[in-house]
PDB file of C-alpha atoms in Angstrom:
ATOM      1  CA  ASP A  21      24.510  44.893  50.246  1.00 52.00           C
ATOM      2  CA  VAL A  22      26.860  47.130  48.257  1.00 52.00           C
ATOM      3  CA  THR A  23      29.777  46.949  50.689  1.00 61.00           C
ATOM      4  CA  PHE A  24      30.992  43.522  49.539  1.00 80.00           C
ATOM      5  CA  MET A  25      33.636  43.020  46.917  1.00 87.00           C
ATOM      6  CA  VAL A  26      32.428  40.904  44.022  1.00 90.00           C
ATOM      7  CA  ASN A  27      34.736  38.225  42.636  1.00 92.00           C
ATOM      8  CA  ALA A  28      33.888  36.601  39.322  1.00 93.00           C
ATOM      9  CA  PRO A  29      35.675  33.567  37.854  1.00 94.00           C
ATOM     10  CA  LYS A  30      37.664  33.936  34.622  1.00 95.00           C
ATOM     11  CA  THR A  31      35.635  31.100  33.089  1.00 95.00           C
ATOM     12  CA  THR A  32      32.225  29.658  33.850  1.00 95.00           C
ATOM     13  CA  ARG A  33      30.132  26.791  32.471  1.00 96.00           C
ATOM     14  CA  THR A  34      26.664  27.901  31.429  1.00 95.00           C
ATOM     15  CA  PHE A  35      24.081  27.341  28.708  1.00 96.00           C
ATOM     16  CA  CYS A  36      24.848  28.660  25.216  1.00 96.00           C
ATOM     17  CA  LYS A  37      21.652  29.343  23.267  1.00 95.00           C
ATOM     18  CA  ALA A  38      23.331  29.833  19.886  1.00 95.00           C
ATOM     19  CA  PRO A  39      21.958  27.412  17.252  1.00 95.00           C
ATOM     20  CA  LYS A  40      25.485  25.975  16.855  1.00 94.00           C
ATOM     21  CA  CYS A  41      25.747  24.863  20.514  1.00 95.00           C
ATOM     22  CA  ARG A  42      22.382  24.701  22.379  1.00 96.00           C
ATOM     23  CA  ASN A  43      24.006  23.093  25.442  1.00 95.00           C
ATOM     24  CA  HIS A  44      26.343  23.961  28.324  1.00 96.00           C
ATOM     25  CA  GLN A  45      29.711  25.351  27.277  1.00 96.00           C
ATOM     26  CA  VAL A  46      32.688  27.054  28.914  1.00 96.00           C
ATOM     27  CA  PHE A  47      32.382  30.846  28.717  1.00 97.00           C
ATOM     28  CA  LYS A  48      35.182  33.371  29.107  1.00 96.00           C
ATOM     29  CA  VAL A  49      34.174  36.151  31.533  1.00 96.00           C
ATOM     30  CA  THR A  50      35.138  39.811  31.042  1.00 96.00           C
ATOM     31  CA  GLN A  51      33.648  43.052  32.307  1.00 96.00           C
ATOM     32  CA  TYR A  52      31.323  44.889  29.915  1.00 96.00           C
ATOM     33  CA  LYS A  53      32.246  48.448  29.052  1.00 95.00           C
ATOM     34  CA  ALA A  54      30.005  50.798  27.036  1.00 94.00           C
ATOM     35  CA  GLY A  55      31.367  51.742  23.627  1.00 95.00           C
ATOM     36  CA  LYS A  56      32.264  55.246  22.499  1.00 96.00           C
ATOM     37  CA  ALA A  57      29.164  57.338  21.713  1.00 95.00           C
ATOM     38  CA  SER A  58      28.696  57.753  17.961  1.00 96.00           C
ATOM     39  CA  LEU A  59      28.416  61.219  16.399  1.00 96.00           C
ATOM     40  CA  VAL A  60      26.087  59.935  13.661  1.00 97.00           C
ATOM     41  CA  ALA A  61      23.453  58.363  15.971  1.00 97.00           C
ATOM     42  CA  GLN A  62      19.992  59.908  15.405  1.00 97.00           C
ATOM     43  CA  GLY A  63      19.631  61.203  18.957  1.00 97.00           C
ATOM     44  CA  LYS A  64      23.047  62.879  18.907  1.00 97.00           C
ATOM     45  CA  ARG A  65      22.331  64.508  15.518  1.00 97.00           C
ATOM     46  CA  ARG A  66      18.962  65.755  16.762  1.00 97.00           C
ATOM     47  CA  TYR A  67      20.525  67.092  19.994  1.00 97.00           C
ATOM     48  CA  ASP A  68      23.379  68.868  18.187  1.00 97.00           C
ATOM     49  CA  ASN A  69      20.941  70.409  15.708  1.00 97.00           C
ATOM     50  CA  LYS A  70      18.726  71.655  18.549  1.00 97.00           C
ATOM     51  CA  GLN A  71      21.709  73.084  20.458  1.00 97.00           C
ATOM     52  CA  ALA A  72      23.020  75.019  17.432  1.00 97.00           C
ATOM     53  CA  GLY A  73      22.562  78.800  17.340  1.00 96.00           C
ATOM     54  CA  PHE A  74      21.357  81.096  20.121  1.00 96.00           C
ATOM     55  CA  GLY A  75      19.139  80.069  23.039  1.00 95.00           C
ATOM     56  CA  GLY A  76      21.425  78.276  25.479  1.00 96.00           C
ATOM     57  CA  GLN A  77      20.858  74.743  26.812  1.00 96.00           C
ATOM     58  CA  THR A  78      17.711  73.281  25.235  1.00 96.00           C
ATOM     59  CA  LYS A  79      17.348  69.948  27.028  1.00 96.00           C
ATOM     60  CA  PRO A  80      17.415  69.220  30.767  1.00 96.00           C
ATOM     61  CA  VAL A  81      20.804  68.417  32.318  1.00 96.00           C
ATOM     62  CA  PHE A  82      20.480  65.761  35.030  1.00 96.00           C
ATOM     63  CA  HIS A  83      21.826  66.842  38.448  1.00 97.00           C
ATOM     64  CA  LYS A  84      19.971  64.734  41.044  1.00 96.00           C
ATOM     65  CA  LYS A  85      22.416  61.813  41.021  1.00 95.00           C
ATOM     66  CA  ALA A  86      21.528  59.408  43.839  1.00 96.00           C
ATOM     67  CA  LYS A  87      23.482  56.244  43.098  1.00 94.00           C
ATOM     68  CA  THR A  88      27.117  55.775  44.098  1.00 94.00           C
ATOM     69  CA  THR A  89      27.651  52.548  42.169  1.00 93.00           C
ATOM     70  CA  LYS A  90      26.795  51.063  38.792  1.00 93.00           C
ATOM     71  CA  LYS A  91      25.449  47.589  38.200  1.00 94.00           C
ATOM     72  CA  ILE A  92      28.215  45.289  37.002  1.00 95.00           C
ATOM     73  CA  THR A  93      27.609  43.584  33.674  1.00 96.00           C
ATOM     74  CA  LEU A  94      29.548  40.460  32.763  1.00 96.00           C
ATOM     75  CA  ARG A  95      30.393  39.795  29.122  1.00 97.00           C
ATOM     76  CA  LEU A  96      30.262  36.032  28.608  1.00 97.00           C
ATOM     77  CA  THR A  97      31.962  34.768  25.433  1.00 97.00           C
ATOM     78  CA  CYS A  98      31.388  31.149  24.382  1.00 96.00           C
ATOM     79  CA  THR A  99      34.705  29.394  23.781  1.00 96.00           C
ATOM     80  CA  ASN A 100      33.049  27.053  21.263  1.00 95.00           C
ATOM     81  CA  CYS A 101      31.129  29.435  18.951  1.00 95.00           C
ATOM     82  CA  LYS A 102      32.261  32.935  20.143  1.00 95.00           C
ATOM     83  CA  THR A 103      28.668  34.000  20.929  1.00 96.00           C
ATOM     84  CA  VAL A 104      28.524  36.865  23.447  1.00 96.00           C
ATOM     85  CA  ARG A 105      26.000  37.074  26.287  1.00 95.00           C
ATOM     86  CA  LEU A 106      25.663  39.988  28.692  1.00 96.00           C
ATOM     87  CA  LYS A 107      24.736  39.128  32.270  1.00 96.00           C
ATOM     88  CA  PRO A 108      24.019  41.976  34.699  1.00 96.00           C
ATOM     89  CA  ILE A 109      24.872  41.212  38.326  1.00 94.00           C
ATOM     90  CA  LYS A 110      24.523  43.176  41.557  1.00 92.00           C
ATOM     91  CA  ARG A 111      25.849  46.651  42.419  1.00 93.00           C
ATOM     92  CA  SER A 112      29.275  46.846  43.957  1.00 92.00           C
ATOM     93  CA  LYS A 113      32.066  49.338  44.506  1.00 92.00           C
ATOM     94  CA  HIS A 114      34.819  46.739  44.054  1.00 92.00           C
ATOM     95  CA  PHE A 115      34.747  44.122  41.318  1.00 92.00           C
ATOM     96  CA  GLU A 116      37.434  41.631  40.418  1.00 93.00           C
ATOM     97  CA  ILE A 117      37.840  38.790  37.956  1.00 92.00           C
ATOM     98  CA  CYS A 118      39.863  36.142  39.778  1.00 90.00           C
ATOM     99  CA  ASP A 119      41.457  32.801  38.838  1.00 84.00           C
ATOM    100  CA  LYS A 120      39.571  30.465  41.159  1.00 70.00           C
ATOM    101  CA  LYS A 121      35.854  30.153  41.858  1.00 58.00           C
ATOM    102  CA  PRO A 122      34.881  31.500  45.292  1.00 56.00           C
ATOM    103  CA  LYS A 123      34.472  28.880  48.037  1.00 64.00           C
ATOM    104  CA  GLY A 124      31.100  28.181  49.634  1.00 62.00           C
ATOM    105  CA  LYS A 125      27.930  29.544  48.088  1.00 62.00           C
ATOM    106  CA  SER A 126      27.954  31.181  44.672  1.00 59.00           C
ATOM    107  CA  ALA A 127      29.086  34.791  45.087  1.00 55.00           C
ATOM    108  CA  TYR A 128      28.385  36.047  41.582  1.00 55.00           C
TER     109      TYR A 128
END
């Protein structure tokens, strides 16, 4: 299941639910990447405040990592109205955005 390499097309036609479109449009496909963690987010401020001073590590540090892959998330951008949609797909070690659509059944 995880051994396959996932190819995604550079563009795909799918439904755009933005009020401007509300029909099928061409979407540009890119891979989603999480943004840089903010220092002013409430959780980070609370954590830093709790960590300050003596007393060592205050919250549990996660060690029991079981997964070897992350789920791939596609970032679909509408070429008509620039609306962004995130579409999670299956887990895979190798992911590629290629020029042509894969032959045969849909592989993404």
